[in-house]
Tab-separated table of C-alpha atoms in Angstrom:
chain	number	residue	atom	x	y	z
Z	1	UNK	CA	167.353	116.612	71.423
Z	2	UNK	CA	165.086	119.590	72.106
Z	3	UNK	CA	164.391	118.294	75.608
Z	4	UNK	CA	168.117	118.023	76.307
Z	5	UNK	CA	168.719	121.609	75.141
Z	6	UNK	CA	165.896	122.844	77.386
Z	7	UNK	CA	167.281	120.827	80.327
Z	8	UNK	CA	170.817	122.198	79.865
Z	9	UNK	CA	169.576	125.776	79.631
Z	10	UNK	CA	167.456	125.377	82.758
Z	11	UNK	CA	170.379	123.733	84.573
Z	12	UNK	CA	172.681	126.708	83.983
Z	13	UNK	CA	169.806	129.084	84.754
Z	14	UNK	CA	169.419	127.339	88.120
Z	15	UNK	CA	173.140	127.741	88.830
Z	16	UNK	CA	172.983	131.437	87.909
Z	17	UNK	CA	169.863	132.152	89.979
Z	18	UNK	CA	171.261	130.231	92.963
Z	19	UNK	CA	174.435	132.291	92.991
Z	20	UNK	CA	172.935	135.712	92.178
Z	21	UNK	CA	169.536	135.458	93.920
Z	22	UNK	CA	168.189	138.366	91.789
Z	23	UNK	CA	165.274	140.594	92.727
Z	24	UNK	CA	162.271	141.185	90.489
Z	25	UNK	CA	159.473	143.748	90.775
Z	26	UNK	CA	155.956	142.429	91.286
Z	27	UNK	CA	153.137	144.894	91.946
Z	28	UNK	CA	155.491	147.666	93.096
Z	29	UNK	CA	157.445	145.476	95.480
Z	30	UNK	CA	160.777	143.691	95.188
Z	31	UNK	CA	160.669	139.892	95.358
Z	32	UNK	CA	163.934	138.053	95.876
Z	33	UNK	CA	164.352	134.904	93.788
Z	34	UNK	CA	166.165	133.005	96.527
Z	35	UNK	CA	167.403	129.430	96.203
Z	36	UNK	CA	164.014	127.961	97.093
Z	37	UNK	CA	161.859	130.114	94.787
Z	38	UNK	CA	164.181	129.863	91.774
Z	39	UNK	CA	164.561	126.076	92.157
Z	40	UNK	CA	160.801	125.524	92.434
Z	41	UNK	CA	160.273	127.777	89.396
Z	42	UNK	CA	162.819	125.773	87.340
Z	43	UNK	CA	161.290	122.477	88.491
Z	44	UNK	CA	157.833	123.659	87.376
Z	45	UNK	CA	159.289	124.596	83.966
Z	46	UNK	CA	160.902	121.159	83.633
Z	47	UNK	CA	157.530	119.498	84.301
Z	48	UNK	CA	155.444	121.894	82.139
Z	49	UNK	CA	157.775	121.528	79.134
Z	50	UNK	CA	157.575	117.741	79.418
Z	51	UNK	CA	161.316	117.316	80.000
Z	52	UNK	CA	160.687	115.732	83.398
Z	53	UNK	CA	157.843	113.279	83.945
Z	54	UNK	CA	156.587	113.241	87.526
Z	55	UNK	CA	157.893	109.690	87.989
Z	56	UNK	CA	161.454	110.957	87.392
Z	57	UNK	CA	161.279	113.135	90.512
Z	58	UNK	CA	160.762	110.051	92.655
Z	59	UNK	CA	163.405	108.065	90.742
Z	60	UNK	CA	166.023	110.788	91.253
Z	61	UNK	CA	165.773	110.322	95.041
Z	62	UNK	CA	165.835	106.523	94.994
Z	63	UNK	CA	168.781	104.103	94.997
Z	64	UNK	CA	171.337	104.467	92.186
Z	65	UNK	CA	174.585	102.445	92.162
Z	66	UNK	CA	174.073	101.692	95.871
Z	67	UNK	CA	173.626	105.466	96.401
Z	68	UNK	CA	170.426	106.703	98.070
Z	69	UNK	CA	169.946	110.493	97.634
Z	70	UNK	CA	167.003	110.774	100.069
Z	71	UNK	CA	169.188	109.343	102.835
Z	72	UNK	CA	171.767	112.057	102.126
Z	73	UNK	CA	169.057	114.683	102.629
Z	74	UNK	CA	168.030	113.067	105.920
Z	75	UNK	CA	171.646	113.139	107.148
Z	76	UNK	CA	172.158	116.762	106.174
Z	77	UNK	CA	168.973	118.351	107.506
Z	78	UNK	CA	168.787	116.044	110.514
Z	79	UNK	CA	172.324	117.009	111.547
Z	80	UNK	CA	171.365	120.666	111.147
Z	81	UNK	CA	168.398	120.211	113.503
Z	82	UNK	CA	170.502	118.395	116.106
Z	83	UNK	CA	173.232	121.058	116.125
Z	84	UNK	CA	170.703	123.907	116.140
Z	85	UNK	CA	169.059	122.339	119.195
Z	86	UNK	CA	172.417	122.063	120.965
Z	87	UNK	CA	173.158	125.733	120.255
Z	88	UNK	CA	169.726	126.748	121.593
Z	89	UNK	CA	170.588	125.169	124.963
Z	90	UNK	CA	173.286	127.826	125.570
Z	91	UNK	CA	176.000	125.208	126.138
Z	92	UNK	CA	178.046	126.299	123.135
Z	93	UNK	CA	178.387	129.822	124.549
Z	94	UNK	CA	179.760	128.413	127.803
Z	95	UNK	CA	182.133	126.078	125.921
Z	96	UNK	CA	183.345	129.015	123.799
Z	97	UNK	CA	184.135	131.030	126.899
Z	98	UNK	CA	185.994	128.139	128.566
Z	99	UNK	CA	187.903	127.350	125.386
Z	100	UNK	CA	188.953	130.982	125.141
Z	101	UNK	CA	190.293	130.783	128.690
Z	102	UNK	CA	192.402	127.717	127.762
Z	103	UNK	CA	194.377	129.762	125.232
Z	104	UNK	CA	195.916	131.676	128.167
Z	105	UNK	CA	195.933	134.874	126.140
Z	106	UNK	CA	197.843	133.476	123.132
Z	107	UNK	CA	196.213	134.216	119.776
Z	108	UNK	CA	198.283	131.586	117.923
Z	109	UNK	CA	197.499	128.951	120.535
Z	110	UNK	CA	193.783	129.715	120.233
Z	111	UNK	CA	193.995	129.506	116.423
Z	112	UNK	CA	195.790	126.150	116.308
Z	113	UNK	CA	193.803	124.657	119.211
Z	114	UNK	CA	190.552	125.446	117.395
Z	115	UNK	CA	191.910	124.044	114.130
Z	116	UNK	CA	193.007	120.823	115.854
Z	117	UNK	CA	189.672	120.487	117.652
Z	118	UNK	CA	187.813	120.866	114.340
Z	119	UNK	CA	190.024	118.261	112.676
Z	120	UNK	CA	189.720	115.649	115.413
Z	121	UNK	CA	185.939	116.126	115.666
Z	122	UNK	CA	185.621	115.752	111.882
Z	123	UNK	CA	187.499	112.436	111.871
Z	124	UNK	CA	184.990	110.877	114.253
Z	125	UNK	CA	181.760	112.552	113.092
Z	126	UNK	CA	181.262	114.485	109.837
Z	127	UNK	CA	182.201	117.833	108.321
Z	128	UNK	CA	178.630	119.160	108.454
Z	129	UNK	CA	178.247	118.375	112.151
Z	130	UNK	CA	181.585	120.019	113.010
Z	131	UNK	CA	180.829	123.137	110.967
Z	132	UNK	CA	177.423	123.510	112.584
Z	133	UNK	CA	178.793	122.904	116.094
Z	134	UNK	CA	181.964	125.019	116.031
Z	135	UNK	CA	180.689	128.030	114.074
Z	136	UNK	CA	178.643	129.445	116.996
Z	137	UNK	CA	181.549	128.727	119.371
Z	138	UNK	CA	183.965	130.753	117.217
Z	139	UNK	CA	181.464	133.609	116.891
Z	140	UNK	CA	180.954	133.699	120.670
Z	141	UNK	CA	184.741	133.619	121.269
Z	142	UNK	CA	185.180	136.603	118.965
Z	143	UNK	CA	182.426	138.460	120.824
Z	144	UNK	CA	184.052	137.788	124.212
Z	145	UNK	CA	187.557	138.770	123.036
Z	146	UNK	CA	186.957	141.316	120.273
Z	147	UNK	CA	189.112	139.400	117.734
Z	148	UNK	CA	188.346	139.162	114.010
Z	149	UNK	CA	186.411	135.872	113.623
Z	150	UNK	CA	186.889	135.487	109.838
Z	151	UNK	CA	190.360	133.804	109.793
Z	152	UNK	CA	189.264	131.212	112.330
Z	153	UNK	CA	185.839	130.676	110.723
Z	154	UNK	CA	187.361	130.154	107.267
Z	155	UNK	CA	190.132	127.881	108.564
Z	156	UNK	CA	187.771	125.715	110.604
Z	157	UNK	CA	185.339	125.410	107.683
Z	158	UNK	CA	188.203	124.409	105.370
Z	159	UNK	CA	189.580	122.021	107.996
Z	160	UNK	CA	186.254	120.234	108.387
Z	161	UNK	CA	186.140	119.735	104.595
Z	162	UNK	CA	189.706	118.378	104.524
Z	163	UNK	CA	190.065	116.105	107.535
Z	164	UNK	CA	186.687	114.685	106.475
Z	165	UNK	CA	188.513	112.562	103.886
Z	166	UNK	CA	190.053	110.221	106.526
Z	167	UNK	CA	186.993	107.989	107.027
Z	168	UNK	CA	183.931	107.704	104.857
Z	169	UNK	CA	181.658	108.857	107.690
Z	170	UNK	CA	183.366	112.266	107.428
Z	171	UNK	CA	181.329	113.455	104.454
Z	172	UNK	CA	178.198	112.081	102.734
Z	173	UNK	CA	180.121	112.351	99.439
Z	174	UNK	CA	182.623	109.798	100.789
Z	175	UNK	CA	179.730	107.421	101.436
Z	176	UNK	CA	178.571	107.895	97.836
Z	177	UNK	CA	182.000	106.960	96.421
Z	178	UNK	CA	182.485	104.077	98.868
Z	179	UNK	CA	179.072	102.671	97.942
Z	180	UNK	CA	179.712	103.054	94.202
Z	181	UNK	CA	183.056	101.217	94.458
Z	182	UNK	CA	181.883	98.731	97.151
Z	183	UNK	CA	184.578	99.878	99.592
Z	184	UNK	CA	184.393	98.829	103.245
Z	185	UNK	CA	185.349	101.084	106.157
Z	186	UNK	CA	188.990	99.980	106.375
Z	187	UNK	CA	189.420	99.627	102.597
Z	188	UNK	CA	188.412	103.262	102.216
Z	189	UNK	CA	190.597	104.433	105.141
Z	190	UNK	CA	193.661	102.632	103.739
Z	191	UNK	CA	193.263	104.367	100.383
Z	192	UNK	CA	192.660	107.882	101.721
Z	193	UNK	CA	195.172	107.971	104.616
Z	194	UNK	CA	198.150	109.467	102.739
Z	195	UNK	CA	196.129	111.872	100.508
Z	196	UNK	CA	194.370	113.228	103.617
Z	197	UNK	CA	197.660	113.752	105.491
Z	198	UNK	CA	199.018	115.624	102.459
Z	199	UNK	CA	195.875	117.781	102.310
Z	200	UNK	CA	196.040	118.557	106.048
Z	201	UNK	CA	199.710	119.595	105.878
Z	202	UNK	CA	199.130	121.801	102.815
Z	203	UNK	CA	196.061	123.521	104.300
Z	204	UNK	CA	197.711	124.228	107.677
Z	205	UNK	CA	200.783	125.756	106.022
Z	206	UNK	CA	198.624	127.673	103.530
Z	207	UNK	CA	196.321	129.222	106.126
Z	208	UNK	CA	199.092	130.062	108.570
Z	209	UNK	CA	200.974	131.933	105.834
Z	210	UNK	CA	197.758	133.656	104.741
Z	211	UNK	CA	196.557	134.685	108.204
Z	212	UNK	CA	199.754	135.001	110.252
Z	213	UNK	CA	199.462	138.810	110.303
Z	214	UNK	CA	195.743	138.704	111.223
Z	215	UNK	CA	196.188	136.330	114.176
Z	216	UNK	CA	196.655	138.508	117.279
Z	217	UNK	CA	199.629	137.797	119.545
Z	218	UNK	CA	197.505	138.376	122.636
Z	219	UNK	CA	193.823	137.675	123.202
Z	220	UNK	CA	192.044	139.446	126.038
Z	221	UNK	CA	188.577	138.602	127.288
Z	222	UNK	CA	186.504	141.788	127.055
Z	223	UNK	CA	183.138	140.402	128.153
Z	224	UNK	CA	182.200	138.428	131.229
Z	225	UNK	CA	179.832	135.519	130.764
Z	226	UNK	CA	176.655	135.421	132.826
Z	227	UNK	CA	176.092	131.656	132.888
Z	228	UNK	CA	172.660	131.933	134.502
Z	229	UNK	CA	171.488	134.222	131.718
Z	230	UNK	CA	172.937	132.038	128.968
Z	231	UNK	CA	171.702	128.712	130.384
Z	232	UNK	CA	167.962	129.286	130.783
Z	233	UNK	CA	167.297	125.788	132.088
Z	234	UNK	CA	170.127	123.664	133.539
Z	235	UNK	CA	168.271	120.379	133.129
Z	236	UNK	CA	167.612	121.047	129.441
Z	237	UNK	CA	171.254	122.069	128.937
Z	238	UNK	CA	172.531	118.875	130.577
Z	239	UNK	CA	170.129	116.643	128.659
Z	240	UNK	CA	170.913	118.425	125.392
Z	241	UNK	CA	174.660	118.087	125.965
Z	242	UNK	CA	174.456	114.411	126.970
Z	243	UNK	CA	172.240	113.665	123.971
Z	244	UNK	CA	174.759	115.276	121.640
Z	245	UNK	CA	177.632	113.304	123.241
Z	246	UNK	CA	175.639	110.113	122.720
Z	247	UNK	CA	175.012	111.153	119.115
Z	248	UNK	CA	178.751	111.850	118.651
Z	249	UNK	CA	179.672	108.381	119.972
Z	250	UNK	CA	176.943	106.619	117.987
Z	251	UNK	CA	178.061	108.221	114.708
Z	252	UNK	CA	181.692	107.335	115.471
Z	253	UNK	CA	180.976	103.628	116.011
Z	254	UNK	CA	178.013	103.340	113.655
Z	255	UNK	CA	179.949	101.347	111.065
Z	256	UNK	CA	181.016	98.806	113.702
Z	257	UNK	CA	177.517	98.276	115.108
Z	258	UNK	CA	175.948	98.178	111.641
Z	259	UNK	CA	173.910	101.347	112.206
Z	260	UNK	CA	173.707	103.482	109.038
Z	261	UNK	CA	174.439	107.170	109.541
Z	262	UNK	CA	170.981	108.266	108.390
Z	263	UNK	CA	169.279	106.029	110.965
Z	264	UNK	CA	171.457	107.431	113.760
Z	265	UNK	CA	170.524	110.956	112.672
Z	266	UNK	CA	166.783	110.121	112.631
Z	267	UNK	CA	167.037	108.537	116.085
Z	268	UNK	CA	168.655	111.576	117.708
Z	269	UNK	CA	166.416	114.016	115.825
Z	270	UNK	CA	163.495	112.252	117.476
Z	271	UNK	CA	165.157	112.618	120.906
Z	272	UNK	CA	165.716	116.343	120.362
Z	273	UNK	CA	162.167	116.830	119.102
Z	274	UNK	CA	160.878	115.381	122.380
Z	275	UNK	CA	163.307	117.472	124.475
Z	276	UNK	CA	162.468	120.687	122.640
Z	277	UNK	CA	158.744	120.039	122.983
Z	278	UNK	CA	158.883	119.193	126.709
Z	279	UNK	CA	161.095	122.171	127.609
Z	280	UNK	CA	159.589	124.661	125.160
Z	281	UNK	CA	157.706	126.675	127.794
Z	282	UNK	CA	160.763	126.970	130.062
Z	283	UNK	CA	163.107	127.908	127.207
Z	284	UNK	CA	160.760	130.428	125.605
Z	285	UNK	CA	161.594	134.146	125.786
Z	286	UNK	CA	157.939	134.995	126.208
Z	287	UNK	CA	156.442	135.507	129.640
Z	288	UNK	CA	153.291	133.530	130.326
Z	289	UNK	CA	150.483	134.859	132.449
Z	290	UNK	CA	149.380	132.834	135.428
Z	291	UNK	CA	145.950	132.274	133.842
Z	292	UNK	CA	147.162	130.821	130.531
Z	293	UNK	CA	147.951	127.123	131.202
Z	294	UNK	CA	148.527	126.151	127.546
Z	295	UNK	CA	152.122	125.195	126.669
Z	296	UNK	CA	154.262	127.801	124.922
Z	297	UNK	CA	155.657	126.127	121.799
Z	298	UNK	CA	157.527	129.178	120.463
Z	299	UNK	CA	160.949	127.721	121.397
Z	300	UNK	CA	160.067	124.369	119.789
Z	301	UNK	CA	159.031	126.126	116.563
Z	302	UNK	CA	161.962	128.580	116.553
Z	303	UNK	CA	164.545	125.773	116.654
Z	304	UNK	CA	162.759	123.975	113.814
Z	305	UNK	CA	162.590	127.170	111.712
Z	306	UNK	CA	166.340	127.832	112.072
Z	307	UNK	CA	167.132	124.746	109.988
Z	308	UNK	CA	167.854	126.061	106.435
Z	309	UNK	CA	164.897	124.381	104.752
Z	310	UNK	CA	165.065	126.889	101.876
Z	311	UNK	CA	167.910	125.013	100.221
Z	312	UNK	CA	165.943	121.737	100.115
Z	313	UNK	CA	164.117	122.472	96.798
Z	314	UNK	CA	167.449	123.426	95.213
Z	315	UNK	CA	169.099	120.140	96.227
Z	316	UNK	CA	166.168	118.081	94.931
Z	317	UNK	CA	166.254	120.015	91.646
Z	318	UNK	CA	169.958	119.246	91.197
Z	319	UNK	CA	169.343	115.541	91.919
Z	320	UNK	CA	166.704	115.604	89.179
Z	321	UNK	CA	169.163	117.206	86.749
Z	322	UNK	CA	171.673	114.406	87.453
Z	323	UNK	CA	168.980	111.870	86.539
Z	324	UNK	CA	168.202	113.814	83.349
Z	325	UNK	CA	171.890	113.827	82.348
Z	326	UNK	CA	172.041	110.078	82.835
Z	327	UNK	CA	168.808	109.572	80.868
Z	328	UNK	CA	170.095	111.549	77.853
Z	329	UNK	CA	173.529	109.918	77.750
Z	330	UNK	CA	175.603	112.860	79.009
Z	331	UNK	CA	177.053	110.639	81.728
Z	332	UNK	CA	178.460	108.187	79.166
Z	333	UNK	CA	179.726	111.067	77.022
Z	334	UNK	CA	181.653	112.606	79.935
Z	335	UNK	CA	183.086	109.172	80.840
Z	336	UNK	CA	184.928	109.116	77.488
Z	337	UNK	CA	186.841	112.262	78.479
Z	338	UNK	CA	188.356	110.489	81.504
Z	339	UNK	CA	190.650	108.182	79.534
Z	340	UNK	CA	194.349	108.783	80.190
Z	341	UNK	CA	197.459	106.673	79.708
Z	342	UNK	CA	199.420	108.749	82.233
Z	343	UNK	CA	198.329	108.024	85.835
Z	344	UNK	CA	199.527	111.356	87.269
Z	345	UNK	CA	197.643	113.308	84.588
Z	346	UNK	CA	194.495	111.242	85.226
Z	347	UNK	CA	194.651	111.831	88.978
Z	348	UNK	CA	195.331	115.576	88.798
Z	349	UNK	CA	192.759	116.118	86.028
Z	350	UNK	CA	190.019	114.190	87.868
Z	351	UNK	CA	190.778	115.931	91.166
Z	352	UNK	CA	190.576	119.467	89.766
Z	353	UNK	CA	187.652	118.830	87.397
Z	354	UNK	CA	185.477	117.296	90.117
Z	355	UNK	CA	186.466	120.021	92.595
Z	356	UNK	CA	185.384	122.790	90.240
Z	357	UNK	CA	182.319	120.827	89.101
Z	358	UNK	CA	181.187	120.782	92.729
Z	359	UNK	CA	180.864	124.558	92.502
Z	360	UNK	CA	178.505	124.273	89.546
Z	361	UNK	CA	176.184	121.529	90.808
Z	362	UNK	CA	176.971	121.260	94.581
Z	363	UNK	CA	179.291	118.503	95.820
Z	364	UNK	CA	176.719	115.806	96.630
Z	365	UNK	CA	174.797	115.776	93.301
Z	366	UNK	CA	178.182	116.221	91.561
Z	367	UNK	CA	179.570	113.155	93.330
Z	368	UNK	CA	176.560	111.066	92.295
Z	369	UNK	CA	177.024	112.229	88.687
Z	370	UNK	CA	180.756	111.437	88.601
Z	371	UNK	CA	180.255	108.159	90.479
Z	372	UNK	CA	178.141	107.129	87.462
Z	373	UNK	CA	180.873	108.448	85.151
Z	374	UNK	CA	183.869	106.819	86.858
Z	375	UNK	CA	182.628	103.663	88.641
Z	376	UNK	CA	184.147	101.270	86.052
Z	377	UNK	CA	187.527	103.023	86.058
Z	378	UNK	CA	190.582	102.299	88.306
Z	379	UNK	CA	190.392	103.022	92.025
Z	380	UNK	CA	192.615	106.120	91.705
Z	381	UNK	CA	189.705	107.864	89.963
Z	382	UNK	CA	187.531	107.167	93.002
Z	383	UNK	CA	190.227	108.598	95.306
Z	384	UNK	CA	190.451	111.725	93.150
Z	385	UNK	CA	186.661	112.082	93.253
Z	386	UNK	CA	186.737	111.929	97.059
Z	387	UNK	CA	189.328	114.721	97.123
Z	388	UNK	CA	187.437	116.834	94.611
Z	389	UNK	CA	184.115	116.448	96.429
Z	390	UNK	CA	185.596	117.376	99.810
Z	391	UNK	CA	188.035	120.161	98.946
Z	392	UNK	CA	185.837	121.439	96.120
Z	393	UNK	CA	183.428	122.553	98.843
Z	394	UNK	CA	186.082	125.059	99.933
Z	395	UNK	CA	186.249	127.059	96.692
Z	396	UNK	CA	182.858	128.801	96.761
Z	397	UNK	CA	179.843	128.650	99.065
Z	398	UNK	CA	178.033	126.852	96.242
Z	399	UNK	CA	180.525	123.978	96.416
Z	400	UNK	CA	178.889	122.242	99.355
Z	401	UNK	CA	175.540	122.186	101.134
Z	402	UNK	CA	177.401	123.005	104.349
Z	403	UNK	CA	178.755	126.199	102.752
Z	404	UNK	CA	175.322	127.568	101.936
Z	405	UNK	CA	173.967	126.626	105.336
Z	406	UNK	CA	177.092	128.033	107.037
Z	407	UNK	CA	176.697	131.434	105.350
Z	408	UNK	CA	173.053	131.600	106.491
Z	409	UNK	CA	174.041	130.745	110.055
Z	410	UNK	CA	176.695	133.491	110.022
Z	411	UNK	CA	174.075	135.942	108.777
Z	412	UNK	CA	172.041	135.174	111.906
Z	413	UNK	CA	175.053	136.330	113.940
Z	414	UNK	CA	175.513	139.505	111.876
Z	415	UNK	CA	178.514	138.241	109.850
Z	416	UNK	CA	178.284	138.663	106.089
Z	417	UNK	CA	179.896	135.849	104.091
Z	418	UNK	CA	179.289	136.041	100.349
Z	419	UNK	CA	180.806	134.013	97.516
Z	420	UNK	CA	183.415	136.621	96.571
Z	421	UNK	CA	184.690	137.062	100.132
Z	422	UNK	CA	184.795	133.306	100.646
Z	423	UNK	CA	186.560	132.697	97.313
Z	424	UNK	CA	189.282	135.272	98.040
Z	425	UNK	CA	189.995	133.655	101.404
Z	426	UNK	CA	190.047	130.027	100.284
Z	427	UNK	CA	191.012	129.752	96.593
Z	428	UNK	CA	194.854	129.855	96.868
Z	429	UNK	CA	194.859	127.318	99.719
Z	430	UNK	CA	192.342	125.124	97.871
Z	431	UNK	CA	194.571	124.960	94.781
Z	432	UNK	CA	197.586	124.032	96.919
Z	433	UNK	CA	195.628	121.421	98.884
Z	434	UNK	CA	194.164	119.814	95.752
Z	435	UNK	CA	197.638	119.400	94.261
Z	436	UNK	CA	199.183	118.070	97.491
Z	437	UNK	CA	196.416	115.503	97.957
Z	438	UNK	CA	196.727	114.452	94.284
Z	439	UNK	CA	200.377	113.663	94.928
Z	440	UNK	CA	199.164	111.687	97.960
Z	441	UNK	CA	197.047	109.544	95.614
Z	442	UNK	CA	200.102	108.921	93.406
Z	443	UNK	CA	202.140	107.915	96.468
Z	444	UNK	CA	199.373	105.568	97.664
Z	445	UNK	CA	199.160	104.025	94.203
Z	446	UNK	CA	202.913	103.361	94.334
Z	447	UNK	CA	202.581	101.573	97.671
Z	448	UNK	CA	199.591	99.538	96.461
Z	449	UNK	CA	201.592	98.298	93.488
């Protein structure tokens, strides 16, 4: 019992430290307890107090109910490396400029074209990949035109976490639920088709009403793009672009060729590692002297460093907490709460509870926890969990791994996106979308009967 109390206290301490990232004074200097430091500190406390034996750390990353947490980590960080490499080629800046030209000066057309592009890309790849790919494009478009990037950034982020419900390749959390309930590709798609359409309609209406006054009528290009300056090496740019297209296609058809998503990500990470190594000297900003013949690996290292590795300890710590909760019976205790005679109440309750729970323990560990809680219950609970895990990532930056990584990427471009700002922009639309998609589950249930 004492161990459980310690674990619960450390769990909520981790949540608090992750959100606040407080600063402490050590030897007359301020040290920020960022997500990495605070998570490592909590993990050390769990081990020192005896709550977590070292063997539990390994177990928490291994297979559970057909769910493999370490594969989820590979997918997430591997996708980040692939998209960071693509951005480093300069291609995304060129695409942003061309896409801006296609709007023909219409702000509304640019807004809806970008939203549609994000949605279609998400259907065939995953929300994380789309967020990582389109975020730099939107930032560059705003730089070329002088428009406020926030409405489009928020809408595209929300879109990628909504359209991602269509197929289970759209979000690693979908894979978790599909594996827990032994759902095939088409079985999953049949269940989530109507709820996803309802979510899409609600989010489009919600964001248009919210941002209609902030979307400019006319968009003028204020900067001219120097392609030669942006594309440092044409061969690298072409190879990087073709590799990403191949990656896009492979992920889209992976289920049909029996290639797991994590293996596809590892394969293309390896390709980009080779490309970045070979072209590092040419892509580097540093000038080499004629005498120094050693390769300049600064570009190779810079791309690798831009991947948000700092959130890795936090994710592992949350996976460990999920294992602790299961070990001490909290999973079974929570399962007793999800017993309803009314189907509508069960669906709405599960949808909202899982969505908000994602913002306490991040959507992927949350989904593993609730997959353990709900896996013996009717299929509508699984559908509600899918909705909660996807749309829950749109309530705060803590709700999804992509949100935390997204905010760090924006910081690199000089755009501040904190939890409060994000919450104010997304919360009303998230509530509307959660309810609309819950009704979609009810409608699907009616058809299935």
